[in-house]
Tab-separated table of C-alpha atoms and ligand atoms in Angstrom:
chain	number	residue	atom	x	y	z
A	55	UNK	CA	-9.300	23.161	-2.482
A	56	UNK	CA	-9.967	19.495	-2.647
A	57	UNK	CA	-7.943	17.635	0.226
A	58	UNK	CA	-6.961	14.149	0.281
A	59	UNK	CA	-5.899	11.779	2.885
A	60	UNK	CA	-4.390	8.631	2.179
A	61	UNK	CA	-4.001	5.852	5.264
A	62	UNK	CA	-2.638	2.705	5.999
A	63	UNK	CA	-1.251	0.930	9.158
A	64	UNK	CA	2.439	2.172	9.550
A	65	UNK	CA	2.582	5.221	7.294
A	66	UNK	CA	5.898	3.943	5.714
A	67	UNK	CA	5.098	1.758	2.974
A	68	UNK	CA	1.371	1.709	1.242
A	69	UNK	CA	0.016	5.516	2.339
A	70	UNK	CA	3.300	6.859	1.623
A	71	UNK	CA	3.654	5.410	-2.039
A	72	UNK	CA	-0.163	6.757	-2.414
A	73	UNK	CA	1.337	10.284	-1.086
A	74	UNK	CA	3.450	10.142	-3.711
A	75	UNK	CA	1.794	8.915	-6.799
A	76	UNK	CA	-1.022	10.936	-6.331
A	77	UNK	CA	1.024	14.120	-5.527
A	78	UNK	CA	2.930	13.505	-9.093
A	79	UNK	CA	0.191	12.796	-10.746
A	80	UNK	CA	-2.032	15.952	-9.565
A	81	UNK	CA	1.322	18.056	-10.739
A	82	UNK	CA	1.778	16.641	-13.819
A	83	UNK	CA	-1.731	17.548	-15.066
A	84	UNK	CA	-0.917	20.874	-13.163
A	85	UNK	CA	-3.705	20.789	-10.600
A	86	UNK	CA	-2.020	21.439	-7.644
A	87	UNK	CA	-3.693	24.589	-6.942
A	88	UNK	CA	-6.661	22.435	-6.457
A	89	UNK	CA	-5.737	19.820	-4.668
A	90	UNK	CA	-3.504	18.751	-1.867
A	91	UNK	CA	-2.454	15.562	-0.760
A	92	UNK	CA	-0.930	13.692	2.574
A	93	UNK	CA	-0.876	10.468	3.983
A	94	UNK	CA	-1.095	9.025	8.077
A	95	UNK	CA	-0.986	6.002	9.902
A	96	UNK	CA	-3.518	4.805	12.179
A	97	UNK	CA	-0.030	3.081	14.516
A	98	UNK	CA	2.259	5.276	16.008
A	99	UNK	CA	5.310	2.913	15.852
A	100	UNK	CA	7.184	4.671	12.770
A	101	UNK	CA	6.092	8.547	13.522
A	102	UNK	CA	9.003	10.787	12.109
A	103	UNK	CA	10.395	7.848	10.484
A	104	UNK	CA	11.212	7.805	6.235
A	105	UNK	CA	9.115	5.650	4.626
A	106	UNK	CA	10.036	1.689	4.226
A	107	UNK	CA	13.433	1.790	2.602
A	108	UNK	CA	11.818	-0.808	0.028
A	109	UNK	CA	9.283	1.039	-0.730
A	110	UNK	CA	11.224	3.955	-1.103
A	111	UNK	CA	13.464	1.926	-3.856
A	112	UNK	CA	10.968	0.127	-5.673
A	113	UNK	CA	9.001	3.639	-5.912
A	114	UNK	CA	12.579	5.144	-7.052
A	115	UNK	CA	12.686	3.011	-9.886
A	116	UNK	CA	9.474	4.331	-11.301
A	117	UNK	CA	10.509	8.132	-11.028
A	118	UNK	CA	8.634	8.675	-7.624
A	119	UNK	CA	10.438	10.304	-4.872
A	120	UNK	CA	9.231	9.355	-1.878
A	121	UNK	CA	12.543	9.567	0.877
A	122	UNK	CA	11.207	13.347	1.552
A	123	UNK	CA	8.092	12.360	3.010
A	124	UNK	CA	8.111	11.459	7.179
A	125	UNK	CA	5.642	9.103	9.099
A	126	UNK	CA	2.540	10.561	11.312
A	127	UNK	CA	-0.776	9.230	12.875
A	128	UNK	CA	-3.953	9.957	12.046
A	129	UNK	CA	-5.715	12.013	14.299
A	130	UNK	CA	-9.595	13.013	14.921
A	131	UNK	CA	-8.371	16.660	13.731
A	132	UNK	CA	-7.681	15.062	10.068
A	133	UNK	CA	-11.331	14.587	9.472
A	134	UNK	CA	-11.813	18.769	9.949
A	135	UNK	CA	-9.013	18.963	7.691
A	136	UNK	CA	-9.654	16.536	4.441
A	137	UNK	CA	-12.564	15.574	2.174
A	138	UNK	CA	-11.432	12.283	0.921
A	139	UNK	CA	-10.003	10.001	4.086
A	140	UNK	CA	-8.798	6.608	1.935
A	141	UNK	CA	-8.087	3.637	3.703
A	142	UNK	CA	-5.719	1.162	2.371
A	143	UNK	CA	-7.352	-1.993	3.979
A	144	UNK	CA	-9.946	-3.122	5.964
A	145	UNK	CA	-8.577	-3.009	9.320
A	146	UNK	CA	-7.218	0.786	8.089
A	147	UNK	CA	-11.377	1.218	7.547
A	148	UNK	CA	-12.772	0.012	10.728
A	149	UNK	CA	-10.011	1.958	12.638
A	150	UNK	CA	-11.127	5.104	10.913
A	151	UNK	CA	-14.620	4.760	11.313
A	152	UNK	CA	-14.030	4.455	14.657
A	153	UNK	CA	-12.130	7.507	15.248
A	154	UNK	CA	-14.589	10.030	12.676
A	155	UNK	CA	-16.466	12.192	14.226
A	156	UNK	CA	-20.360	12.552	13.980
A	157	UNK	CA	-20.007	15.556	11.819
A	158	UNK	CA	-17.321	15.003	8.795
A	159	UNK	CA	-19.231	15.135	6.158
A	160	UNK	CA	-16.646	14.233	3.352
A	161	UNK	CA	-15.541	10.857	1.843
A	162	UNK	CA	-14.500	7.714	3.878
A	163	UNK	CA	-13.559	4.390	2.219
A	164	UNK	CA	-11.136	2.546	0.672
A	165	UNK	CA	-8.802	3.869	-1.890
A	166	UNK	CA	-9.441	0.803	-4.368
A	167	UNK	CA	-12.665	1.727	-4.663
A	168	UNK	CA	-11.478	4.158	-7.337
A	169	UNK	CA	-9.550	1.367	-9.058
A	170	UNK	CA	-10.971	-1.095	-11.277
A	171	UNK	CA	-8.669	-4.001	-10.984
A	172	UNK	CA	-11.912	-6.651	-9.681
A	173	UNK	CA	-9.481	-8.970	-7.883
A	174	UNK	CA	-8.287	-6.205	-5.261
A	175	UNK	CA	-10.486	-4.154	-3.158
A	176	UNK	CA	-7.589	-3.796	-0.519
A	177	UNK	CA	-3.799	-2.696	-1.056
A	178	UNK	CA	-1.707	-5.349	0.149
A	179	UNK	CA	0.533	-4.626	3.479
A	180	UNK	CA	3.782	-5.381	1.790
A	181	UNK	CA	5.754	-4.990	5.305
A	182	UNK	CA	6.423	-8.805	6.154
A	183	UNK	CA	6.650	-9.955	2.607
A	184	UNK	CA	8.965	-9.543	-0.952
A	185	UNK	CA	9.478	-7.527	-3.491
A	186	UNK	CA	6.404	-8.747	-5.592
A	187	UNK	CA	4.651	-7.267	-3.031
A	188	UNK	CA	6.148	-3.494	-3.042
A	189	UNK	CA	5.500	-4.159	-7.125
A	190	UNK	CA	2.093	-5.002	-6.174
A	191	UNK	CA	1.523	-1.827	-4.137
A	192	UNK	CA	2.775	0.498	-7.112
A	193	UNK	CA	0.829	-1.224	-9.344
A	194	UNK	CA	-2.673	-0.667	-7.637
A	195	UNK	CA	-2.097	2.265	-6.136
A	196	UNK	CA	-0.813	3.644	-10.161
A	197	UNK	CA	-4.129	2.776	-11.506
A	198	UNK	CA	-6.260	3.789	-8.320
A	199	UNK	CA	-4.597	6.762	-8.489
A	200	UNK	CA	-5.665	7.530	-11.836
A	201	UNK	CA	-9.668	6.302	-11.314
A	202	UNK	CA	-9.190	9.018	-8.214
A	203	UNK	CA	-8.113	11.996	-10.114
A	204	UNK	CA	-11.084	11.338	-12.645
A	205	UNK	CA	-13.498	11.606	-9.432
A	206	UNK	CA	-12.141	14.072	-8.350
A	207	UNK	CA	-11.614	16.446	-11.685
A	208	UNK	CA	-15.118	15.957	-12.290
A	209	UNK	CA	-16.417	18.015	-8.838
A	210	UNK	CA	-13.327	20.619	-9.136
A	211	UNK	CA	-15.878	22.931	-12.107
B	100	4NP	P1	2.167	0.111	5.933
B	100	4NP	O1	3.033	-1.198	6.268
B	100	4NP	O2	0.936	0.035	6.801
B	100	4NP	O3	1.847	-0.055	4.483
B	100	4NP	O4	3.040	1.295	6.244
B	100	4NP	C1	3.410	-1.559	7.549
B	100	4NP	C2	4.504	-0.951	8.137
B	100	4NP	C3	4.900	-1.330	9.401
B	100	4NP	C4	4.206	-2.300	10.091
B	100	4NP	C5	3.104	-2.886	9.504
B	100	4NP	C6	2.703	-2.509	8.230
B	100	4NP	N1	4.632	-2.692	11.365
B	100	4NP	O5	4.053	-3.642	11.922
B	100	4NP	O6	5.562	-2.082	11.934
């Protein structure tokens, strides 16, 4: 089993809409056997909350159901627990680096890393902003998404 961890600050808009791509994606191409998927937030102001009602329409209107999922922190305990611990930002990064312990030996970094859009290495906190920016979100994390199931296909044989 290949686990995967996606993070941002609140764990109701970016992390969640990661949660959810991902999760379709790894069922459409029937691989979720293989691999599980969950996202956290390194706050604790929205734990057991839905996820951003914004994002939750603007993911809607792509076929992604995201109203299911509920808000938690990231704890020291996730590192025992995943091999791939993606940060949406750089604040997300330096948070989690602080809290991994000595002895995780999986991935940390940030989720864009497995995209290949050159003008973003960081998924946009949408929270204070528009609607371009909830667009925005789905857009990177679509083709992220995508680069990251490549990666990862190629270590499941
Ligand atoms: P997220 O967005 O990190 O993508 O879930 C945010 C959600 C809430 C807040 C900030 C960012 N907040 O300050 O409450």
């Amino acid at each position: 089993m290949t686990k995967v961890l996606f993070v941002c600050l609140g764990n109701i808009c970016r992390s969640p809409t990661a949660d959810g791509i991902f999760r379709e994606l790894v069922k459409r191409e029937k691989l979720d056997q293989k691999i599980t998927v969950d996202s956290a937030g390194t706050g604790d102001w929205h734990i057991g909350k839905a996820p951003d009602s914004r994002t939750v329409a603007a993911a809607k209107k792509r076929g992604y159901d995201l109203s299911v999922l509920r808000a938690r922190q990231v704890s020291m305990a996730d590192f025992d627990e995943f091999d791939y611990v993606l940060a949406m930002d750089n604040a997300n990064l330096r948070d989690l680096q602080r809290l991994k312990p000595a002895h995780f030996t999986g991935h940390l970094g940030l989720f864009l890393e497995f995209g290949s859009d050159k003008n973003h290495r960081e998924v946009p906190d949408p929270y204070y902003g528009g609607n371009d920016g909830f667009e925005l979100v789905l857009d990177l994390v679509e083709e992220a998404a995508e680069g990251l199931l490549a990666h990862i296909r190629q270590r499941l044989y």
